[in-house]
Amino acid sequence: MRTLEFPSALAIADSYLRKTNQPRERLEAMVAEPQMGKAGIRNARLVASLADGRSESWGESEARAAMIELGFQMPDLQVPYQDPVTGKWYRADFSWNLGDAGTVIGEMDGLLKYSDSSITGGDTLLAFVRERQRESRLTIGGRSVMRFTPTQVKDRPFFESLLESYGIPRVEPLTGWKALR
């Protein structure tokens, strides 16, 4: 966390919290006073303060890092939404409640969900249909679904434009990060 670029450092911190089921405060304590004076410790402290174990994948963490770096409001993670038709619960990767402007759900789309037979059950078309039905249920009540891929996240101008297009509010962008190269 002290020496990596911000997106990778955040992904590692998120993964640590998710896999150990530790609270953020534990990670913050690990980079507190005993680490004073070590190169990059300010970076590690910044990452620890932003880490969230609810992030379910490296890609989701990198997407959140991009949002932070670009100065967009932090989303809530893994928000449950109930399908009013079937009663089934779905979790959204990212969610922003924009008040009167509604809710925007962000979904990180990797290709595995359509190509890995252990996920598709051997039927890519059925996996695609299930995903389309899931999205149609998530949009009930006026919610918008914003989809993006890991490649699109890495294309910062595109990703910034996408977030702006969906009305995600701006906040102060990441400051205080010092590249150690």
PDB file of N, CA, C and O in Angstrom, residues 2-37:
ATOM      1  N   ARG A   2       2.102   1.130   0.487  1.00  0.00           N
ATOM      2  CA  ARG A   2       2.981   2.303   0.542  1.00  0.00           C
ATOM      3  C   ARG A   2       3.577   2.629  -0.819  1.00  0.00           C
ATOM      4  O   ARG A   2       3.864   3.775  -1.096  1.00  0.00           O
ATOM      5  N   THR A   3       3.787   1.623  -1.658  1.00  0.00           N
ATOM      6  CA  THR A   3       4.586   1.832  -2.858  1.00  0.00           C
ATOM      7  C   THR A   3       3.836   1.657  -4.176  1.00  0.00           C
ATOM      8  O   THR A   3       4.359   2.017  -5.221  1.00  0.00           O
ATOM      9  N   LEU A   4       2.649   1.102  -4.148  1.00  0.00           N
ATOM     10  CA  LEU A   4       1.901   0.859  -5.377  1.00  0.00           C
ATOM     11  C   LEU A   4       1.155   2.106  -5.847  1.00  0.00           C
ATOM     12  O   LEU A   4       0.947   3.041  -5.078  1.00  0.00           O
ATOM     13  N   GLU A   5       0.726   2.071  -7.095  1.00  0.00           N
ATOM     14  CA  GLU A   5      -0.171   3.104  -7.585  1.00  0.00           C
ATOM     15  C   GLU A   5      -1.493   2.968  -6.823  1.00  0.00           C
ATOM     16  O   GLU A   5      -1.853   1.886  -6.360  1.00  0.00           O
ATOM     17  N   PHE A   6      -2.217   4.080  -6.720  1.00  0.00           N
ATOM     18  CA  PHE A   6      -3.423   4.122  -5.901  1.00  0.00           C
ATOM     19  C   PHE A   6      -4.432   3.011  -6.230  1.00  0.00           C
ATOM     20  O   PHE A   6      -4.908   2.337  -5.302  1.00  0.00           O
ATOM     21  N   PRO A   7      -4.797   2.770  -7.511  1.00  0.00           N
ATOM     22  CA  PRO A   7      -5.807   1.725  -7.768  1.00  0.00           C
ATOM     23  C   PRO A   7      -5.401   0.342  -7.252  1.00  0.00           C
ATOM     24  O   PRO A   7      -6.216  -0.364  -6.655  1.00  0.00           O
ATOM     25  N   SER A   8      -4.150  -0.036  -7.455  1.00  0.00           N
ATOM     26  CA  SER A   8      -3.693  -1.347  -6.977  1.00  0.00           C
ATOM     27  C   SER A   8      -3.632  -1.393  -5.453  1.00  0.00           C
ATOM     28  O   SER A   8      -4.002  -2.401  -4.838  1.00  0.00           O
ATOM     29  N   ALA A   9      -3.181  -0.320  -4.853  1.00  0.00           N
ATOM     30  CA  ALA A   9      -3.115  -0.263  -3.387  1.00  0.00           C
ATOM     31  C   ALA A   9      -4.511  -0.394  -2.775  1.00  0.00           C
ATOM     32  O   ALA A   9      -4.700  -1.120  -1.791  1.00  0.00           O
ATOM     33  N   LEU A  10      -5.495   0.296  -3.370  1.00  0.00           N
ATOM     34  CA  LEU A  10      -6.864   0.208  -2.853  1.00  0.00           C
ATOM     35  C   LEU A  10      -7.417  -1.201  -3.035  1.00  0.00           C
ATOM     36  O   LEU A  10      -8.087  -1.732  -2.140  1.00  0.00           O
ATOM     37  N   ALA A  11      -7.123  -1.824  -4.164  1.00  0.00           N
ATOM     38  CA  ALA A  11      -7.608  -3.191  -4.401  1.00  0.00           C
ATOM     39  C   ALA A  11      -7.038  -4.159  -3.371  1.00  0.00           C
ATOM     40  O   ALA A  11      -7.743  -5.045  -2.874  1.00  0.00           O
ATOM     41  N   ILE A  12      -5.768  -3.994  -3.021  1.00  0.00           N
ATOM     42  CA  ILE A  12      -5.151  -4.859  -2.010  1.00  0.00           C
ATOM     43  C   ILE A  12      -5.789  -4.617  -0.639  1.00  0.00           C
ATOM     44  O   ILE A  12      -6.105  -5.560   0.088  1.00  0.00           O
ATOM     45  N   ALA A  13      -5.994  -3.357  -0.295  1.00  0.00           N
ATOM     46  CA  ALA A  13      -6.605  -3.039   1.000  1.00  0.00           C
ATOM     47  C   ALA A  13      -8.036  -3.576   1.085  1.00  0.00           C
ATOM     48  O   ALA A  13      -8.426  -4.175   2.099  1.00  0.00           O
ATOM     49  N   ASP A  14      -8.808  -3.384   0.015  1.00  0.00           N
ATOM     50  CA  ASP A  14     -10.178  -3.911  -0.012  1.00  0.00           C
ATOM     51  C   ASP A  14     -10.166  -5.422   0.144  1.00  0.00           C
ATOM     52  O   ASP A  14     -10.958  -5.995   0.901  1.00  0.00           O
ATOM     53  N   SER A  15      -9.275  -6.072  -0.585  1.00  0.00           N
ATOM     54  CA  SER A  15      -9.177  -7.533  -0.545  1.00  0.00           C
ATOM     55  C   SER A  15      -8.811  -8.018   0.857  1.00  0.00           C
ATOM     56  O   SER A  15      -9.373  -8.999   1.355  1.00  0.00           O
ATOM     57  N   TYR A  16      -7.880  -7.327   1.503  1.00  0.00           N
ATOM     58  CA  TYR A  16      -7.509  -7.694   2.871  1.00  0.00           C
ATOM     59  C   TYR A  16      -8.736  -7.630   3.796  1.00  0.00           C
ATOM     60  O   TYR A  16      -8.995  -8.576   4.558  1.00  0.00           O
ATOM     61  N   LEU A  17      -9.483  -6.541   3.711  1.00  0.00           N
ATOM     62  CA  LEU A  17     -10.657  -6.400   4.580  1.00  0.00           C
ATOM     63  C   LEU A  17     -11.707  -7.465   4.262  1.00  0.00           C
ATOM     64  O   LEU A  17     -12.320  -8.035   5.171  1.00  0.00           O
ATOM     65  N   ARG A  18     -11.919  -7.737   2.989  1.00  0.00           N
ATOM     66  CA  ARG A  18     -12.924  -8.729   2.586  1.00  0.00           C
ATOM     67  C   ARG A  18     -12.522 -10.125   3.056  1.00  0.00           C
ATOM     68  O   ARG A  18     -13.330 -10.852   3.621  1.00  0.00           O
ATOM     69  N   LYS A  19     -11.268 -10.495   2.836  1.00  0.00           N
ATOM     70  CA  LYS A  19     -10.836 -11.862   3.135  1.00  0.00           C
ATOM     71  C   LYS A  19     -10.641 -12.117   4.623  1.00  0.00           C
ATOM     72  O   LYS A  19     -10.785 -13.254   5.074  1.00  0.00           O
ATOM     73  N   THR A  20     -10.311 -11.088   5.389  1.00  0.00           N
ATOM     74  CA  THR A  20     -10.097 -11.272   6.828  1.00  0.00           C
ATOM     75  C   THR A  20     -11.316 -10.885   7.652  1.00  0.00           C
ATOM     76  O   THR A  20     -11.353 -11.129   8.849  1.00  0.00           O
ATOM     77  N   ASN A  21     -12.290 -10.259   6.998  1.00  0.00           N
ATOM     78  CA  ASN A  21     -13.490  -9.773   7.685  1.00  0.00           C
ATOM     79  C   ASN A  21     -13.135  -8.815   8.821  1.00  0.00           C
ATOM     80  O   ASN A  21     -13.784  -8.797   9.862  1.00  0.00           O
ATOM     81  N   GLN A  22     -12.071  -8.061   8.624  1.00  0.00           N
ATOM     82  CA  GLN A  22     -11.627  -7.077   9.610  1.00  0.00           C
ATOM     83  C   GLN A  22     -12.289  -5.730   9.324  1.00  0.00           C
ATOM     84  O   GLN A  22     -12.572  -5.406   8.175  1.00  0.00           O
ATOM     85  N   PRO A  23     -12.499  -4.918  10.337  1.00  0.00           N
ATOM     86  CA  PRO A  23     -13.024  -3.565  10.101  1.00  0.00           C
ATOM     87  C   PRO A  23     -11.910  -2.661   9.562  1.00  0.00           C
ATOM     88  O   PRO A  23     -10.721  -2.927   9.766  1.00  0.00           O
ATOM     89  N   ARG A  24     -12.309  -1.608   8.894  1.00  0.00           N
ATOM     90  CA  ARG A  24     -11.355  -0.634   8.357  1.00  0.00           C
ATOM     91  C   ARG A  24     -10.431  -0.103   9.449  1.00  0.00           C
ATOM     92  O   ARG A  24      -9.248   0.131   9.220  1.00  0.00           O
ATOM     93  N   GLU A  25     -10.972   0.080  10.638  1.00  0.00           N
ATOM     94  CA  GLU A  25     -10.178   0.613  11.747  1.00  0.00           C
ATOM     95  C   GLU A  25      -8.956  -0.261  12.049  1.00  0.00           C
ATOM     96  O   GLU A  25      -7.905   0.244  12.431  1.00  0.00           O
ATOM     97  N   ARG A  26      -9.069  -1.556  11.852  1.00  0.00           N
ATOM     98  CA  ARG A  26      -7.933  -2.468  12.075  1.00  0.00           C
ATOM     99  C   ARG A  26      -6.820  -2.164  11.069  1.00  0.00           C
ATOM    100  O   ARG A  26      -5.646  -2.090  11.433  1.00  0.00           O
ATOM    101  N   LEU A  27      -7.192  -1.968   9.821  1.00  0.00           N
ATOM    102  CA  LEU A  27      -6.209  -1.639   8.788  1.00  0.00           C
ATOM    103  C   LEU A  27      -5.590  -0.273   9.066  1.00  0.00           C
ATOM    104  O   LEU A  27      -4.377  -0.097   8.936  1.00  0.00           O
ATOM    105  N   GLU A  28      -6.404   0.676   9.487  1.00  0.00           N
ATOM    106  CA  GLU A  28      -5.882   2.007   9.815  1.00  0.00           C
ATOM    107  C   GLU A  28      -4.882   1.930  10.969  1.00  0.00           C
ATOM    108  O   GLU A  28      -3.849   2.612  10.957  1.00  0.00           O
ATOM    109  N   ALA A  29      -5.164   1.074  11.951  1.00  0.00           N
ATOM    110  CA  ALA A  29      -4.240   0.913  13.084  1.00  0.00           C
ATOM    111  C   ALA A  29      -2.918   0.297  12.638  1.00  0.00           C
ATOM    112  O   ALA A  29      -1.860   0.630  13.171  1.00  0.00           O
ATOM    113  N   MET A  30      -2.970  -0.561  11.640  1.00  0.00           N
ATOM    114  CA  MET A  30      -1.751  -1.212  11.161  1.00  0.00           C
ATOM    115  C   MET A  30      -0.786  -0.218  10.500  1.00  0.00           C
ATOM    116  O   MET A  30       0.417  -0.464  10.466  1.00  0.00           O
ATOM    117  N   VAL A  31      -1.321   0.874   9.978  1.00  0.00           N
ATOM    118  CA  VAL A  31      -0.455   1.870   9.313  1.00  0.00           C
ATOM    119  C   VAL A  31      -0.338   3.151  10.136  1.00  0.00           C
ATOM    120  O   VAL A  31       0.081   4.181   9.629  1.00  0.00           O
ATOM    121  N   ALA A  32      -0.680   3.055  11.395  1.00  0.00           N
ATOM    122  CA  ALA A  32      -0.624   4.227  12.276  1.00  0.00           C
ATOM    123  C   ALA A  32       0.792   4.446  12.798  1.00  0.00           C
ATOM    124  O   ALA A  32       1.768   4.145  12.134  1.00  0.00           O
ATOM    125  N   GLU A  33       0.916   4.923  13.989  1.00  0.00           N
ATOM    126  CA  GLU A  33       2.171   5.343  14.608  1.00  0.00           C
ATOM    127  C   GLU A  33       3.376   4.418  14.411  1.00  0.00           C
ATOM    128  O   GLU A  33       4.460   4.901  14.120  1.00  0.00           O
ATOM    129  N   PRO A  34       3.253   3.093  14.544  1.00  0.00           N
ATOM    130  CA  PRO A  34       4.451   2.257  14.428  1.00  0.00           C
ATOM    131  C   PRO A  34       5.153   2.371  13.069  1.00  0.00           C
ATOM    132  O   PRO A  34       6.311   2.024  12.943  1.00  0.00           O
ATOM    133  N   GLN A  35       4.450   2.854  12.073  1.00  0.00           N
ATOM    134  CA  GLN A  35       5.012   2.952  10.727  1.00  0.00           C
ATOM    135  C   GLN A  35       5.580   4.340  10.422  1.00  0.00           C
ATOM    136  O   GLN A  35       6.017   4.604   9.303  1.00  0.00           O
ATOM    137  N   MET A  36       5.568   5.224  11.404  1.00  0.00           N
ATOM    138  CA  MET A  36       6.006   6.607  11.230  1.00  0.00           C
ATOM    139  C   MET A  36       7.368   6.683  10.545  1.00  0.00           C
ATOM    140  O   MET A  36       8.291   5.961  10.912  1.00  0.00           O
ATOM    141  N   GLY A  37       7.467   7.516   9.523  1.00  0.00           N
ATOM    142  CA  GLY A  37       8.732   7.770   8.853  1.00  0.00           C
ATOM    143  C   GLY A  37       9.052   6.843   7.695  1.00  0.00           C
ATOM    144  O   GLY A  37       9.997   7.089   6.956  1.00  0.00           O
TER     145      GLY A  37
END
